[in-house]
Amino acid sequence: MHTYILQIETSTSMCSVALVESGIVRQHESVNEPNVHASQLTLFIQALLDQENIGFKDLSAIAVSMGPGSYTGLRIGVSTAKGLCYALDIPLIAVNTLDAIYSGFRANEGKSLSYDLYIPMLDARRMEVYCASFDDTGRSVVTTQALIIDNASLVNL
């Protein structure tokens, strides 16, 4: 029995979709351009399924970035995921964007690194960032928050 999970990421200017089978990425499509989520997301999904010769009915679940991030991008990704999950009667898996950034970093570039604190950030515009903090074991130290960043923000670090 195959377990296929469709993964959708639209929290930034990157519009990305991946098809995972039993924990292994089979196919992925992405483009890093602003304002293309609405026009590209469903095309990417269909392309992945076609490339792997599977149908929507073969999906076991859909994982989607729940934010923080671009409000419009998130609305497009989440509403697409929710609509598909409802129509297919399959689970929806919501993934915190900052948790995913931390986990992806540690799984790839950060395998051999050891720091006291990891702080993934996303630009929220208007001198603001979304951030969270994790210790070296992956435990959340500070949950997702929005902070205003100015010249004095990093003085005491």
Coordinates of C-alpha atoms in Angstrom, one line a residue:
M1 CA 0.0 0.0 0.0
H2 CA 1.4 3.4 -1.0
T3 CA 1.1 6.4 1.2
Y4 CA 1.1 9.6 -0.9
I5 CA 1.1 13.0 0.8
L6 CA 0.8 16.1 -1.3
Q7 CA 2.8 19.0 0.3
I8 CA 1.9 22.7 -0.4
E9 CA 4.1 25.7 0.5
T10 CA 2.8 29.2 -0.3
S11 CA 3.8 31.3 2.7
T12 CA 6.4 33.3 0.8
S13 CA 7.0 34.3 -2.8
M14 CA 8.0 30.6 -3.4
C15 CA 5.1 28.5 -4.7
S16 CA 6.1 24.9 -4.1
V17 CA 4.4 21.6 -4.3
A18 CA 5.9 18.1 -3.6
L19 CA 4.5 14.6 -3.8
V20 CA 5.9 12.3 -1.1
E21 CA 5.5 8.6 -1.0
S22 CA 6.2 6.9 2.3
G23 CA 8.5 9.7 3.4
I24 CA 10.4 10.0 0.1
V25 CA 10.0 13.0 -2.2
R26 CA 8.9 11.6 -5.6
Q27 CA 8.4 14.8 -7.5
H28 CA 8.3 18.5 -6.8
E29 CA 7.5 21.7 -8.7
S30 CA 8.3 25.3 -7.6
V31 CA 8.7 28.8 -8.8
N32 CA 10.1 31.8 -6.8
E33 CA 8.1 34.7 -8.2
P34 CA 5.7 37.0 -6.4
N35 CA 2.0 36.8 -7.1
V36 CA 1.9 33.5 -9.1
H37 CA 0.4 31.2 -6.4
A38 CA -3.2 31.5 -7.8
S39 CA -2.2 30.8 -11.4
Q40 CA 0.4 28.1 -10.7
L41 CA -0.6 26.0 -7.7
T42 CA -3.2 23.8 -9.2
L43 CA -1.2 23.4 -12.4
F44 CA 1.8 22.2 -10.3
I45 CA -0.5 19.7 -8.4
Q46 CA -1.9 18.3 -11.6
A47 CA 1.6 18.0 -13.1
L48 CA 3.0 16.1 -10.1
L49 CA 0.1 13.6 -10.2
D50 CA 0.4 13.2 -13.9
Q51 CA 4.2 12.6 -13.7
E52 CA 3.7 9.9 -11.2
N53 CA 0.6 8.5 -13.0
I54 CA -1.6 8.7 -9.9
G55 CA -4.9 10.3 -9.3
F56 CA -6.3 12.5 -6.6
K57 CA -8.0 9.4 -5.1
D58 CA -4.5 7.9 -4.4
L59 CA -3.6 10.7 -2.0
S60 CA -3.6 9.8 1.7
A61 CA -3.3 13.4 3.1
I62 CA -2.4 16.9 2.2
A63 CA 0.2 18.9 4.2
V64 CA 0.1 22.7 3.9
S65 CA 2.1 25.6 5.4
M66 CA -0.2 27.3 7.9
G67 CA 2.0 30.4 8.4
P68 CA 3.2 32.7 9.4
G69 CA 3.9 34.3 6.0
S70 CA 2.2 36.1 3.1
Y71 CA -1.4 36.5 3.9
T72 CA -2.5 36.1 0.3
G73 CA -0.2 33.2 -0.4
L74 CA -1.4 31.4 2.7
R75 CA -5.0 31.9 1.8
I76 CA -4.4 30.4 -1.6
G77 CA -2.5 27.4 -0.3
V78 CA -4.7 26.6 2.6
S79 CA -8.0 27.1 0.7
T80 CA -6.7 24.8 -2.1
A81 CA -5.6 22.2 0.5
K82 CA -8.9 22.4 2.4
G83 CA -11.0 22.1 -0.7
L84 CA -9.1 19.0 -1.9
C85 CA -9.2 17.4 1.5
Y86 CA -12.9 18.0 1.8
A87 CA -13.6 16.6 -1.6
L88 CA -11.4 13.6 -1.2
D89 CA -12.3 13.0 2.5
I90 CA -8.6 12.8 3.5
P91 CA -6.7 14.5 6.4
L92 CA -5.3 18.0 6.3
I93 CA -1.9 18.4 8.0
A94 CA -1.1 22.0 9.0
V95 CA 2.6 22.8 9.3
N96 CA 4.0 25.9 11.0
T97 CA 6.3 27.7 8.5
L98 CA 9.0 28.5 11.0
D99 CA 9.0 25.0 12.4
A100 CA 9.5 23.7 8.9
I101 CA 12.3 26.1 8.2
Y102 CA 14.1 25.0 11.4
S103 CA 13.5 21.3 10.7
G104 CA 14.6 21.6 7.1
F105 CA 17.8 23.5 8.1
R106 CA 18.7 20.9 10.8
A107 CA 18.0 18.0 8.4
N108 CA 20.2 19.4 5.7
E109 CA 22.8 22.2 6.3
G110 CA 22.7 22.0 10.1
K111 CA 23.3 18.3 10.7
S112 CA 26.8 18.9 12.1
L113 CA 26.2 22.3 13.7
S114 CA 25.4 22.9 17.3
Y115 CA 24.3 26.2 18.6
D116 CA 22.5 27.2 21.8
L117 CA 19.7 28.9 19.8
Y118 CA 18.2 28.8 16.3
I119 CA 15.9 31.6 15.2
P120 CA 14.2 31.1 11.9
M121 CA 12.7 34.4 10.5
L122 CA 10.5 35.5 7.7
D123 CA 10.1 39.1 6.5
A124 CA 6.7 40.5 7.5
R125 CA 7.4 43.9 5.9
R126 CA 7.3 47.3 7.5
M127 CA 10.4 46.5 9.6
E128 CA 8.7 43.5 11.1
V129 CA 9.7 39.8 11.1
Y130 CA 8.0 36.6 12.1
C131 CA 10.3 34.5 14.2
A132 CA 10.5 31.7 16.7
S133 CA 13.3 30.2 18.7
F134 CA 14.5 26.6 19.1
D135 CA 17.2 25.1 21.2
D136 CA 19.8 22.6 20.0
T137 CA 17.4 19.7 20.7
G138 CA 14.6 21.2 18.7
R139 CA 12.5 22.2 21.7
S140 CA 10.6 25.4 21.1
V141 CA 12.0 28.1 23.3
V142 CA 9.9 31.0 22.0
T143 CA 6.8 30.3 19.9
T144 CA 5.9 32.2 16.7
Q145 CA 5.8 35.9 17.2
A146 CA 6.0 39.1 15.2
L147 CA 8.7 41.5 16.1
I148 CA 9.6 45.0 14.9
I149 CA 13.3 45.1 14.0
D150 CA 15.3 48.3 14.0
N151 CA 18.9 49.3 14.4
A152 CA 18.8 48.7 18.2
S153 CA 17.1 45.3 18.0
L154 CA 20.2 43.2 18.0
V155 CA 22.4 45.3 20.3
N156 CA 22.0 43.0 23.4
L157 CA 22.4 39.7 21.7

